[in-house]
């Protein structure tokens, strides 16, 4: 199982905070550094110093790191024009030497849309937008140099686009689609994604979601083995019970709740918990780190967990 560090900067993080975590991610041998794509804090945190844009952040980190993959889990289709997003991701892919990955979803957090003047259609409308964006972005990237790309959808129309720039990765950077939708989510993943993410779900529901998307692959005449499967959870690891509680308290979470619904405990407990998700098919775990000041946490996970699961 690959371990990927996953951050939630809207809860309160500067670019320098993210840079420190990304450097520690690379130093410790993790596979990737990912961040959420949100513009508004959730819960009781003050969110200071305020949100950072995901793709501007990743562009900076592309020049400050050498090995780790860089991506979003996930960018909201309601935030950006897809033609502009295709340009941004292709540029980050160039700046990183081919290490960008695009997680793209329909969006769900209505309050942040109201806070920053963004349209928030109903759920079917957001999925219509997401579907068009996935087709349009991959279409732009896959258009040969020197040819033009046209798109005539309900929400977007492109005419004689030069479809530039091209990403380094060919045919394009990996796309991640995730969620618990019963029909459209697995269909979109089967058609466009390199990876399906069943984030923040129980082992039992994760297995159900994996089977559902694999069935969608078969319906799409795609080999299900070509679709990577991943999970994401808040992770709290301590060398002993006292340190586990200390780290849980620091992020305002109850230890028993974390153990039941996320991933928490001593290294041995966490390895066992990760094994449960691996047993139902998870190949990648997004390790959601909420306290970005606690870099020793990453050191412990790298030393005591990573060697046992990778």
PDB file of C-alpha atoms in Angstrom:
ATOM      1  CA  UNK A   1       0.000   0.000   0.000  1.00  0.00           C
ATOM      2  CA  UNK A   2       1.284   3.452  -0.923  1.00  0.00           C
ATOM      3  CA  UNK A   3       0.948   6.105   1.770  1.00  0.00           C
ATOM      4  CA  UNK A   4       0.167   9.625   0.564  1.00  0.00           C
ATOM      5  CA  UNK A   5       0.135  12.625   2.894  1.00  0.00           C
ATOM      6  CA  UNK A   6      -3.120  14.585   2.637  1.00  0.00           C
ATOM      7  CA  UNK A   7      -3.661  18.045   4.131  1.00  0.00           C
ATOM      8  CA  UNK A   8      -6.636  20.344   4.789  1.00  0.00           C
ATOM      9  CA  UNK A   9      -5.148  23.861   4.493  1.00  0.00           C
ATOM     10  CA  UNK A  10      -8.503  25.659   4.730  1.00  0.00           C
ATOM     11  CA  UNK A  11      -8.426  24.826   8.437  1.00  0.00           C
ATOM     12  CA  UNK A  12      -5.522  27.230   8.875  1.00  0.00           C
ATOM     13  CA  UNK A  13      -2.228  26.973   7.001  1.00  0.00           C
ATOM     14  CA  UNK A  14       0.079  29.266   5.103  1.00  0.00           C
ATOM     15  CA  UNK A  15       2.069  28.284   2.034  1.00  0.00           C
ATOM     16  CA  UNK A  16       5.148  28.010   4.261  1.00  0.00           C
ATOM     17  CA  UNK A  17       3.304  25.525   6.494  1.00  0.00           C
ATOM     18  CA  UNK A  18       2.439  23.412   3.462  1.00  0.00           C
ATOM     19  CA  UNK A  19       5.975  23.640   2.136  1.00  0.00           C
ATOM     20  CA  UNK A  20       7.347  22.301   5.420  1.00  0.00           C
ATOM     21  CA  UNK A  21       4.942  19.345   5.306  1.00  0.00           C
ATOM     22  CA  UNK A  22       5.682  18.664   1.628  1.00  0.00           C
ATOM     23  CA  UNK A  23       9.429  18.663   2.273  1.00  0.00           C
ATOM     24  CA  UNK A  24       8.975  16.311   5.227  1.00  0.00           C
ATOM     25  CA  UNK A  25       6.737  14.118   3.024  1.00  0.00           C
ATOM     26  CA  UNK A  26       9.506  13.813   0.466  1.00  0.00           C
ATOM     27  CA  UNK A  27      12.276  13.406   3.026  1.00  0.00           C
ATOM     28  CA  UNK A  28      10.439  10.549   4.726  1.00  0.00           C
ATOM     29  CA  UNK A  29       9.750   8.514   1.598  1.00  0.00           C
ATOM     30  CA  UNK A  30       5.992   8.946   1.258  1.00  0.00           C
ATOM     31  CA  UNK A  31       4.557   8.603  -2.237  1.00  0.00           C
ATOM     32  CA  UNK A  32       2.760  11.929  -2.588  1.00  0.00           C
ATOM     33  CA  UNK A  33       1.636  15.212  -1.072  1.00  0.00           C
ATOM     34  CA  UNK A  34      -2.016  16.042  -1.673  1.00  0.00           C
ATOM     35  CA  UNK A  35      -4.184  18.862  -0.448  1.00  0.00           C
ATOM     36  CA  UNK A  36      -7.889  19.574  -0.282  1.00  0.00           C
ATOM     37  CA  UNK A  37      -9.400  22.230  -2.522  1.00  0.00           C
ATOM     38  CA  UNK A  38     -11.569  24.403  -0.262  1.00  0.00           C
ATOM     39  CA  UNK A  39     -11.950  28.125   0.300  1.00  0.00           C
ATOM     40  CA  UNK A  40     -13.703  28.132   3.680  1.00  0.00           C
ATOM     41  CA  UNK A  41     -12.840  26.734   7.086  1.00  0.00           C
ATOM     42  CA  UNK A  42     -15.007  23.972   8.560  1.00  0.00           C
ATOM     43  CA  UNK A  43     -15.899  23.638  12.215  1.00  0.00           C
ATOM     44  CA  UNK A  44     -14.626  25.806  15.055  1.00  0.00           C
ATOM     45  CA  UNK A  45     -11.182  26.750  13.728  1.00  0.00           C
ATOM     46  CA  UNK A  46     -10.590  30.401  12.832  1.00  0.00           C
ATOM     47  CA  UNK A  47      -8.918  29.314   9.583  1.00  0.00           C
ATOM     48  CA  UNK A  48      -6.169  31.905   9.880  1.00  0.00           C
ATOM     49  CA  UNK A  49      -4.344  33.096   7.861  1.00  0.00           C
ATOM     50  CA  UNK A  50      -7.055  32.191   5.344  1.00  0.00           C
ATOM     51  CA  UNK A  51      -7.366  29.886   2.342  1.00  0.00           C
ATOM     52  CA  UNK A  52      -4.655  29.166  -0.167  1.00  0.00           C
ATOM     53  CA  UNK A  53      -5.505  28.262  -3.747  1.00  0.00           C
ATOM     54  CA  UNK A  54      -4.730  24.616  -4.400  1.00  0.00           C
ATOM     55  CA  UNK A  55      -3.151  24.884  -7.832  1.00  0.00           C
ATOM     56  CA  UNK A  56      -1.104  27.969  -7.006  1.00  0.00           C
ATOM     57  CA  UNK A  57       0.178  26.064  -3.965  1.00  0.00           C
ATOM     58  CA  UNK A  58       0.996  22.979  -5.998  1.00  0.00           C
ATOM     59  CA  UNK A  59       2.797  25.076  -8.610  1.00  0.00           C
ATOM     60  CA  UNK A  60       5.050  26.426  -5.871  1.00  0.00           C
ATOM     61  CA  UNK A  61       5.648  22.965  -4.436  1.00  0.00           C
ATOM     62  CA  UNK A  62       6.436  21.655  -7.920  1.00  0.00           C
ATOM     63  CA  UNK A  63       9.590  23.761  -7.835  1.00  0.00           C
ATOM     64  CA  UNK A  64      10.407  23.015  -4.200  1.00  0.00           C
ATOM     65  CA  UNK A  65      10.277  19.196  -4.408  1.00  0.00           C
ATOM     66  CA  UNK A  66      11.860  16.621  -6.682  1.00  0.00           C
ATOM     67  CA  UNK A  67      10.163  13.229  -6.305  1.00  0.00           C
ATOM     68  CA  UNK A  68       6.721  13.165  -4.710  1.00  0.00           C
ATOM     69  CA  UNK A  69       3.480  13.238  -6.662  1.00  0.00           C
ATOM     70  CA  UNK A  70       1.414  16.405  -6.169  1.00  0.00           C
ATOM     71  CA  UNK A  71      -2.347  16.676  -6.432  1.00  0.00           C
ATOM     72  CA  UNK A  72      -5.792  17.564  -5.144  1.00  0.00           C
ATOM     73  CA  UNK A  73      -8.319  15.424  -3.334  1.00  0.00           C
ATOM     74  CA  UNK A  74     -10.357  16.854  -4.853  1.00  0.00           C
ATOM     75  CA  UNK A  75     -10.746  20.043  -6.863  1.00  0.00           C
ATOM     76  CA  UNK A  76     -14.341  21.188  -7.178  1.00  0.00           C
ATOM     77  CA  UNK A  77     -15.774  21.457 -10.682  1.00  0.00           C
ATOM     78  CA  UNK A  78     -17.725  24.504  -9.482  1.00  0.00           C
ATOM     79  CA  UNK A  79     -14.566  26.514  -8.790  1.00  0.00           C
ATOM     80  CA  UNK A  80     -12.850  26.865 -12.169  1.00  0.00           C
ATOM     81  CA  UNK A  81     -13.513  27.042 -15.868  1.00  0.00           C
ATOM     82  CA  UNK A  82     -12.355  23.650 -17.182  1.00  0.00           C
ATOM     83  CA  UNK A  83     -10.290  25.146 -19.994  1.00  0.00           C
ATOM     84  CA  UNK A  84      -8.388  27.229 -17.460  1.00  0.00           C
ATOM     85  CA  UNK A  85      -8.038  24.242 -15.116  1.00  0.00           C
ATOM     86  CA  UNK A  86      -6.590  22.159 -17.943  1.00  0.00           C
ATOM     87  CA  UNK A  87      -3.963  24.854 -18.533  1.00  0.00           C
ATOM     88  CA  UNK A  88      -3.141  25.126 -14.802  1.00  0.00           C
ATOM     89  CA  UNK A  89      -2.728  21.396 -14.251  1.00  0.00           C
ATOM     90  CA  UNK A  90      -0.677  20.982 -17.436  1.00  0.00           C
ATOM     91  CA  UNK A  91       1.619  23.774 -16.284  1.00  0.00           C
ATOM     92  CA  UNK A  92       2.064  22.244 -12.826  1.00  0.00           C
ATOM     93  CA  UNK A  93       2.837  18.951 -14.559  1.00  0.00           C
ATOM     94  CA  UNK A  94       5.505  20.724 -16.598  1.00  0.00           C
ATOM     95  CA  UNK A  95       6.884  22.570 -13.570  1.00  0.00           C
ATOM     96  CA  UNK A  96       7.163  19.334 -11.608  1.00  0.00           C
ATOM     97  CA  UNK A  97       8.630  17.229 -14.379  1.00  0.00           C
ATOM     98  CA  UNK A  98       5.498  15.107 -14.709  1.00  0.00           C
ATOM     99  CA  UNK A  99       4.299  14.666 -11.108  1.00  0.00           C
ATOM    100  CA  UNK A 100       0.836  16.278 -11.126  1.00  0.00           C
ATOM    101  CA  UNK A 101      -2.409  14.399 -10.475  1.00  0.00           C
ATOM    102  CA  UNK A 102      -5.905  15.874 -10.739  1.00  0.00           C
ATOM    103  CA  UNK A 103      -8.615  14.849  -8.332  1.00  0.00           C
ATOM    104  CA  UNK A 104     -11.876  16.324  -9.592  1.00  0.00           C
ATOM    105  CA  UNK A 105     -15.316  16.198  -8.014  1.00  0.00           C
ATOM    106  CA  UNK A 106     -18.734  17.813  -8.180  1.00  0.00           C
ATOM    107  CA  UNK A 107     -18.300  19.967  -5.071  1.00  0.00           C
ATOM    108  CA  UNK A 108     -20.460  19.769  -1.950  1.00  0.00           C
ATOM    109  CA  UNK A 109     -19.747  22.614   0.492  1.00  0.00           C
ATOM    110  CA  UNK A 110     -22.406  25.203  -0.243  1.00  0.00           C
ATOM    111  CA  UNK A 111     -21.224  27.700   2.399  1.00  0.00           C
ATOM    112  CA  UNK A 112     -17.879  28.323   0.688  1.00  0.00           C
ATOM    113  CA  UNK A 113     -19.660  29.041  -2.580  1.00  0.00           C
ATOM    114  CA  UNK A 114     -21.801  31.656  -0.876  1.00  0.00           C
ATOM    115  CA  UNK A 115     -18.775  33.110   0.915  1.00  0.00           C
ATOM    116  CA  UNK A 116     -16.865  33.703  -2.339  1.00  0.00           C
ATOM    117  CA  UNK A 117     -19.643  34.306  -4.855  1.00  0.00           C
ATOM    118  CA  UNK A 118     -19.501  30.950  -6.616  1.00  0.00           C
ATOM    119  CA  UNK A 119     -22.519  29.329  -8.261  1.00  0.00           C
ATOM    120  CA  UNK A 120     -23.768  26.189  -6.536  1.00  0.00           C
ATOM    121  CA  UNK A 121     -26.240  24.234  -8.700  1.00  0.00           C
ATOM    122  CA  UNK A 122     -28.270  21.332  -7.361  1.00  0.00           C
ATOM    123  CA  UNK A 123     -26.683  17.884  -7.207  1.00  0.00           C
ATOM    124  CA  UNK A 124     -27.746  16.715 -10.698  1.00  0.00           C
ATOM    125  CA  UNK A 125     -26.548  20.038 -12.104  1.00  0.00           C
ATOM    126  CA  UNK A 126     -23.155  19.743 -10.424  1.00  0.00           C
ATOM    127  CA  UNK A 127     -22.720  16.224 -11.775  1.00  0.00           C
ATOM    128  CA  UNK A 128     -23.607  17.475 -15.261  1.00  0.00           C
ATOM    129  CA  UNK A 129     -20.852  20.077 -14.898  1.00  0.00           C
ATOM    130  CA  UNK A 130     -18.376  17.489 -13.607  1.00  0.00           C
ATOM    131  CA  UNK A 131     -19.148  15.133 -16.486  1.00  0.00           C
ATOM    132  CA  UNK A 132     -18.582  17.854 -19.075  1.00  0.00           C
ATOM    133  CA  UNK A 133     -15.378  18.991 -17.373  1.00  0.00           C
ATOM    134  CA  UNK A 134     -13.889  15.500 -17.349  1.00  0.00           C
ATOM    135  CA  UNK A 135     -14.638  15.060 -21.053  1.00  0.00           C
ATOM    136  CA  UNK A 136     -13.425  18.546 -21.937  1.00  0.00           C
ATOM    137  CA  UNK A 137     -10.184  18.488 -19.922  1.00  0.00           C
ATOM    138  CA  UNK A 138      -9.118  15.082 -21.178  1.00  0.00           C
ATOM    139  CA  UNK A 139     -10.126  16.106 -24.687  1.00  0.00           C
ATOM    140  CA  UNK A 140      -7.887  19.169 -24.549  1.00  0.00           C
ATOM    141  CA  UNK A 141      -4.924  17.181 -23.249  1.00  0.00           C
ATOM    142  CA  UNK A 142      -5.333  14.370 -25.764  1.00  0.00           C
ATOM    143  CA  UNK A 143      -5.651  16.595 -28.843  1.00  0.00           C
ATOM    144  CA  UNK A 144      -2.450  16.262 -30.918  1.00  0.00           C
ATOM    145  CA  UNK A 145      -0.236  19.339 -31.187  1.00  0.00           C
ATOM    146  CA  UNK A 146      -1.170  21.286 -34.279  1.00  0.00           C
ATOM    147  CA  UNK A 147      -4.801  20.171 -34.230  1.00  0.00           C
ATOM    148  CA  UNK A 148      -7.819  22.027 -32.836  1.00  0.00           C
ATOM    149  CA  UNK A 149     -10.327  20.923 -30.234  1.00  0.00           C
ATOM    150  CA  UNK A 150     -14.033  21.726 -30.255  1.00  0.00           C
ATOM    151  CA  UNK A 151     -16.615  21.024 -27.595  1.00  0.00           C
ATOM    152  CA  UNK A 152     -20.329  21.707 -27.626  1.00  0.00           C
ATOM    153  CA  UNK A 153     -21.912  20.929 -24.289  1.00  0.00           C
ATOM    154  CA  UNK A 154     -24.755  22.292 -22.213  1.00  0.00           C
ATOM    155  CA  UNK A 155     -22.434  24.219 -19.899  1.00  0.00           C
ATOM    156  CA  UNK A 156     -19.279  24.731 -21.994  1.00  0.00           C
ATOM    157  CA  UNK A 157     -18.569  25.440 -25.644  1.00  0.00           C
ATOM    158  CA  UNK A 158     -15.058  25.536 -27.114  1.00  0.00           C
ATOM    159  CA  UNK A 159     -14.306  26.555 -30.675  1.00  0.00           C
ATOM    160  CA  UNK A 160     -11.015  25.940 -32.475  1.00  0.00           C
ATOM    161  CA  UNK A 161      -9.005  25.625 -29.269  1.00  0.00           C
ATOM    162  CA  UNK A 162      -5.279  24.983 -29.868  1.00  0.00           C
ATOM    163  CA  UNK A 163      -5.520  22.735 -26.785  1.00  0.00           C
ATOM    164  CA  UNK A 164      -2.270  23.962 -25.323  1.00  0.00           C
ATOM    165  CA  UNK A 165      -0.174  23.576 -23.252  1.00  0.00           C
ATOM    166  CA  UNK A 166       0.422  19.848 -23.128  1.00  0.00           C
ATOM    167  CA  UNK A 167       1.283  18.119 -19.853  1.00  0.00           C
ATOM    168  CA  UNK A 168       4.482  16.102 -19.546  1.00  0.00           C
ATOM    169  CA  UNK A 169       2.628  12.899 -18.697  1.00  0.00           C
ATOM    170  CA  UNK A 170       1.025  11.228 -21.668  1.00  0.00           C
ATOM    171  CA  UNK A 171      -1.719  10.928 -22.561  1.00  0.00           C
ATOM    172  CA  UNK A 172      -2.292  13.162 -19.527  1.00  0.00           C
ATOM    173  CA  UNK A 173      -1.846  13.374 -15.735  1.00  0.00           C
ATOM    174  CA  UNK A 174      -3.762  10.751 -13.739  1.00  0.00           C
ATOM    175  CA  UNK A 175      -7.318  11.726 -12.851  1.00  0.00           C
ATOM    176  CA  UNK A 176      -8.867  10.727  -9.534  1.00  0.00           C
ATOM    177  CA  UNK A 177     -12.630  10.432  -9.096  1.00  0.00           C
ATOM    178  CA  UNK A 178     -14.219   9.440  -5.807  1.00  0.00           C
ATOM    179  CA  UNK A 179     -17.340   9.371  -3.709  1.00  0.00           C
ATOM    180  CA  UNK A 180     -20.251   7.192  -2.709  1.00  0.00           C
ATOM    181  CA  UNK A 181     -22.644   7.917  -5.577  1.00  0.00           C
ATOM    182  CA  UNK A 182     -24.380   4.783  -6.769  1.00  0.00           C
ATOM    183  CA  UNK A 183     -24.517   5.445 -10.527  1.00  0.00           C
ATOM    184  CA  UNK A 184     -22.850   8.524 -11.974  1.00  0.00           C
ATOM    185  CA  UNK A 185     -19.756   8.492  -9.774  1.00  0.00           C
ATOM    186  CA  UNK A 186     -18.681   4.946 -10.685  1.00  0.00           C
ATOM    187  CA  UNK A 187     -19.577   5.539 -14.340  1.00  0.00           C
ATOM    188  CA  UNK A 188     -17.396   8.668 -14.490  1.00  0.00           C
ATOM    189  CA  UNK A 189     -14.559   6.912 -12.697  1.00  0.00           C
ATOM    190  CA  UNK A 190     -14.700   3.972 -15.079  1.00  0.00           C
ATOM    191  CA  UNK A 191     -14.694   6.257 -18.107  1.00  0.00           C
ATOM    192  CA  UNK A 192     -12.129   8.896 -17.134  1.00  0.00           C
ATOM    193  CA  UNK A 193     -10.188   8.050 -13.987  1.00  0.00           C
ATOM    194  CA  UNK A 194      -6.876   6.362 -13.294  1.00  0.00           C
ATOM    195  CA  UNK A 195      -7.885   6.040  -9.641  1.00  0.00           C
ATOM    196  CA  UNK A 196     -11.089   5.721  -7.637  1.00  0.00           C
ATOM    197  CA  UNK A 197     -11.095   7.014  -4.071  1.00  0.00           C
ATOM    198  CA  UNK A 198     -13.499   5.767  -1.410  1.00  0.00           C
ATOM    199  CA  UNK A 199     -12.644   8.356   1.199  1.00  0.00           C
ATOM    200  CA  UNK A 200     -13.711   8.382   4.860  1.00  0.00           C
ATOM    201  CA  UNK A 201     -15.825   5.225   4.713  1.00  0.00           C
ATOM    202  CA  UNK A 202     -15.964   2.081   6.811  1.00  0.00           C
ATOM    203  CA  UNK A 203     -14.218  -1.060   5.631  1.00  0.00           C
ATOM    204  CA  UNK A 204     -17.572  -2.578   4.698  1.00  0.00           C
ATOM    205  CA  UNK A 205     -18.773   0.418   2.681  1.00  0.00           C
ATOM    206  CA  UNK A 206     -15.358   0.782   1.070  1.00  0.00           C
ATOM    207  CA  UNK A 207     -15.620  -2.768  -0.222  1.00  0.00           C
ATOM    208  CA  UNK A 208     -19.099  -2.035  -1.587  1.00  0.00           C
ATOM    209  CA  UNK A 209     -17.880   1.093  -3.383  1.00  0.00           C
ATOM    210  CA  UNK A 210     -14.908  -0.740  -4.854  1.00  0.00           C
ATOM    211  CA  UNK A 211     -17.122  -3.524  -6.195  1.00  0.00           C
ATOM    212  CA  UNK A 212     -19.522  -0.966  -7.638  1.00  0.00           C
ATOM    213  CA  UNK A 213     -16.821   0.880  -9.574  1.00  0.00           C
ATOM    214  CA  UNK A 214     -15.281  -2.375 -10.767  1.00  0.00           C
ATOM    215  CA  UNK A 215     -18.678  -3.385 -12.138  1.00  0.00           C
ATOM    216  CA  UNK A 216     -18.864   0.000 -13.893  1.00  0.00           C
ATOM    217  CA  UNK A 217     -15.479  -0.723 -15.476  1.00  0.00           C
ATOM    218  CA  UNK A 218     -16.758  -4.010 -16.825  1.00  0.00           C
ATOM    219  CA  UNK A 219     -19.839  -2.260 -18.213  1.00  0.00           C
ATOM    220  CA  UNK A 220     -17.456   0.187 -19.914  1.00  0.00           C
ATOM    221  CA  UNK A 221     -15.458  -2.766 -21.362  1.00  0.00           C
ATOM    222  CA  UNK A 222     -12.514  -1.690 -19.227  1.00  0.00           C
ATOM    223  CA  UNK A 223     -10.325  -4.081 -17.267  1.00  0.00           C
ATOM    224  CA  UNK A 224     -11.052  -3.248 -13.601  1.00  0.00           C
ATOM    225  CA  UNK A 225      -7.411  -3.935 -12.767  1.00  0.00           C
ATOM    226  CA  UNK A 226      -6.446  -0.788 -14.697  1.00  0.00           C
ATOM    227  CA  UNK A 227      -8.258   1.381 -12.130  1.00  0.00           C
ATOM    228  CA  UNK A 228      -6.284   1.991  -8.933  1.00  0.00           C
ATOM    229  CA  UNK A 229      -8.333   1.875  -5.718  1.00  0.00           C
ATOM    230  CA  UNK A 230      -7.640   4.142  -2.759  1.00  0.00           C
ATOM    231  CA  UNK A 231      -8.940   5.237   0.620  1.00  0.00           C
ATOM    232  CA  UNK A 232      -8.556   8.358   2.768  1.00  0.00           C
ATOM    233  CA  UNK A 233      -8.868   8.779   6.528  1.00  0.00           C
ATOM    234  CA  UNK A 234      -7.792  11.042   9.328  1.00  0.00           C
ATOM    235  CA  UNK A 235      -4.749   9.344  10.842  1.00  0.00           C
ATOM    236  CA  UNK A 236      -3.389   9.785  14.360  1.00  0.00           C
ATOM    237  CA  UNK A 237      -0.399   7.716  15.429  1.00  0.00           C
ATOM    238  CA  UNK A 238       1.423   7.759  18.754  1.00  0.00           C
ATOM    239  CA  UNK A 239       4.300   5.751  20.157  1.00  0.00           C
ATOM    240  CA  UNK A 240       2.022   4.871  23.078  1.00  0.00           C
ATOM    241  CA  UNK A 241      -1.551   5.490  24.248  1.00  0.00           C
ATOM    242  CA  UNK A 242      -0.604   8.747  25.953  1.00  0.00           C
ATOM    243  CA  UNK A 243       0.832  10.202  22.763  1.00  0.00           C
ATOM    244  CA  UNK A 244      -2.155   9.015  20.746  1.00  0.00           C
ATOM    245  CA  UNK A 245      -4.444  10.920  23.116  1.00  0.00           C
ATOM    246  CA  UNK A 246      -2.194  13.975  23.012  1.00  0.00           C
ATOM    247  CA  UNK A 247      -2.373  14.101  19.235  1.00  0.00           C
ATOM    248  CA  UNK A 248      -6.106  13.436  19.172  1.00  0.00           C
ATOM    249  CA  UNK A 249      -6.688  16.230  21.692  1.00  0.00           C
ATOM    250  CA  UNK A 250      -4.615  18.590  19.555  1.00  0.00           C
ATOM    251  CA  UNK A 251      -7.090  18.231  16.683  1.00  0.00           C
ATOM    252  CA  UNK A 252     -10.192  18.153  18.866  1.00  0.00           C
ATOM    253  CA  UNK A 253     -11.014  14.474  18.310  1.00  0.00           C
ATOM    254  CA  UNK A 254     -11.895  11.622  20.639  1.00  0.00           C
ATOM    255  CA  UNK A 255      -9.508   8.673  20.528  1.00  0.00           C
ATOM    256  CA  UNK A 256     -12.209   6.016  20.523  1.00  0.00           C
ATOM    257  CA  UNK A 257     -14.115   7.795  17.779  1.00  0.00           C
ATOM    258  CA  UNK A 258     -10.947   7.990  15.704  1.00  0.00           C
ATOM    259  CA  UNK A 259     -10.261   4.304  16.203  1.00  0.00           C
ATOM    260  CA  UNK A 260     -13.825   3.380  15.245  1.00  0.00           C
ATOM    261  CA  UNK A 261     -14.308   5.707  12.279  1.00  0.00           C
ATOM    262  CA  UNK A 262     -10.836   6.724  11.147  1.00  0.00           C
ATOM    263  CA  UNK A 263      -7.348   5.315  11.745  1.00  0.00           C
ATOM    264  CA  UNK A 264      -5.655   5.835  15.098  1.00  0.00           C
ATOM    265  CA  UNK A 265      -3.477   4.138  17.661  1.00  0.00           C
ATOM    266  CA  UNK A 266       0.025   2.871  18.132  1.00  0.00           C
ATOM    267  CA  UNK A 267       1.999   1.935  15.003  1.00  0.00           C
ATOM    268  CA  UNK A 268       0.977  -1.712  15.378  1.00  0.00           C
ATOM    269  CA  UNK A 269      -2.701  -0.791  15.685  1.00  0.00           C
ATOM    270  CA  UNK A 270      -2.523   1.489  12.666  1.00  0.00           C
ATOM    271  CA  UNK A 271      -0.771  -1.140  10.545  1.00  0.00           C
ATOM    272  CA  UNK A 272      -3.526  -3.625  11.438  1.00  0.00           C
ATOM    273  CA  UNK A 273      -6.207  -1.078  10.545  1.00  0.00           C
ATOM    274  CA  UNK A 274      -4.569  -0.287   7.209  1.00  0.00           C
ATOM    275  CA  UNK A 275      -4.456  -4.010   6.553  1.00  0.00           C
ATOM    276  CA  UNK A 276      -8.242  -4.170   6.825  1.00  0.00           C
ATOM    277  CA  UNK A 277      -8.576  -1.674   3.978  1.00  0.00           C
ATOM    278  CA  UNK A 278      -5.866  -3.399   1.952  1.00  0.00           C
ATOM    279  CA  UNK A 279      -7.784  -6.655   2.320  1.00  0.00           C
ATOM    280  CA  UNK A 280     -10.795  -5.190   0.488  1.00  0.00           C
ATOM    281  CA  UNK A 281      -8.639  -3.770  -2.303  1.00  0.00           C
ATOM    282  CA  UNK A 282      -7.165  -0.421  -1.230  1.00  0.00           C
ATOM    283  CA  UNK A 283      -3.800   0.139  -2.886  1.00  0.00           C
ATOM    284  CA  UNK A 284      -3.239   3.708  -1.691  1.00  0.00           C
ATOM    285  CA  UNK A 285      -4.087   5.377   1.600  1.00  0.00           C
ATOM    286  CA  UNK A 286      -4.366   9.150   1.852  1.00  0.00           C
ATOM    287  CA  UNK A 287      -3.072   9.881   5.347  1.00  0.00           C
ATOM    288  CA  UNK A 288      -5.023  12.955   6.411  1.00  0.00           C
ATOM    289  CA  UNK A 289      -2.837  14.995   8.753  1.00  0.00           C
ATOM    290  CA  UNK A 290      -4.759  17.724  10.552  1.00  0.00           C
ATOM    291  CA  UNK A 291      -2.002  19.206  12.744  1.00  0.00           C
ATOM    292  CA  UNK A 292       0.445  20.565  10.196  1.00  0.00           C
ATOM    293  CA  UNK A 293       2.791  21.893  12.880  1.00  0.00           C
ATOM    294  CA  UNK A 294       3.480  18.396  14.242  1.00  0.00           C
ATOM    295  CA  UNK A 295       6.160  17.251  11.828  1.00  0.00           C
ATOM    296  CA  UNK A 296       7.331  14.637  14.338  1.00  0.00           C
ATOM    297  CA  UNK A 297       4.060  12.870  13.577  1.00  0.00           C
ATOM    298  CA  UNK A 298       5.203  12.310   9.995  1.00  0.00           C
ATOM    299  CA  UNK A 299       8.571  11.059  11.243  1.00  0.00           C
ATOM    300  CA  UNK A 300       6.859   8.446  13.412  1.00  0.00           C
ATOM    301  CA  UNK A 301       4.542   7.257  10.630  1.00  0.00           C
ATOM    302  CA  UNK A 302       7.486   7.033   8.252  1.00  0.00           C
ATOM    303  CA  UNK A 303       9.632   5.100  10.712  1.00  0.00           C
ATOM    304  CA  UNK A 304       7.083   2.736  12.248  1.00  0.00           C
ATOM    305  CA  UNK A 305       4.163   2.384   9.791  1.00  0.00           C
ATOM    306  CA  UNK A 306       5.408   2.988   6.241  1.00  0.00           C
ATOM    307  CA  UNK A 307       7.993   0.135   6.192  1.00  0.00           C
ATOM    308  CA  UNK A 308       5.326  -2.364   7.285  1.00  0.00           C
ATOM    309  CA  UNK A 309       2.765  -1.528   4.592  1.00  0.00           C
ATOM    310  CA  UNK A 310       4.793  -0.431   1.570  1.00  0.00           C
TER     311      UNK A 310
END
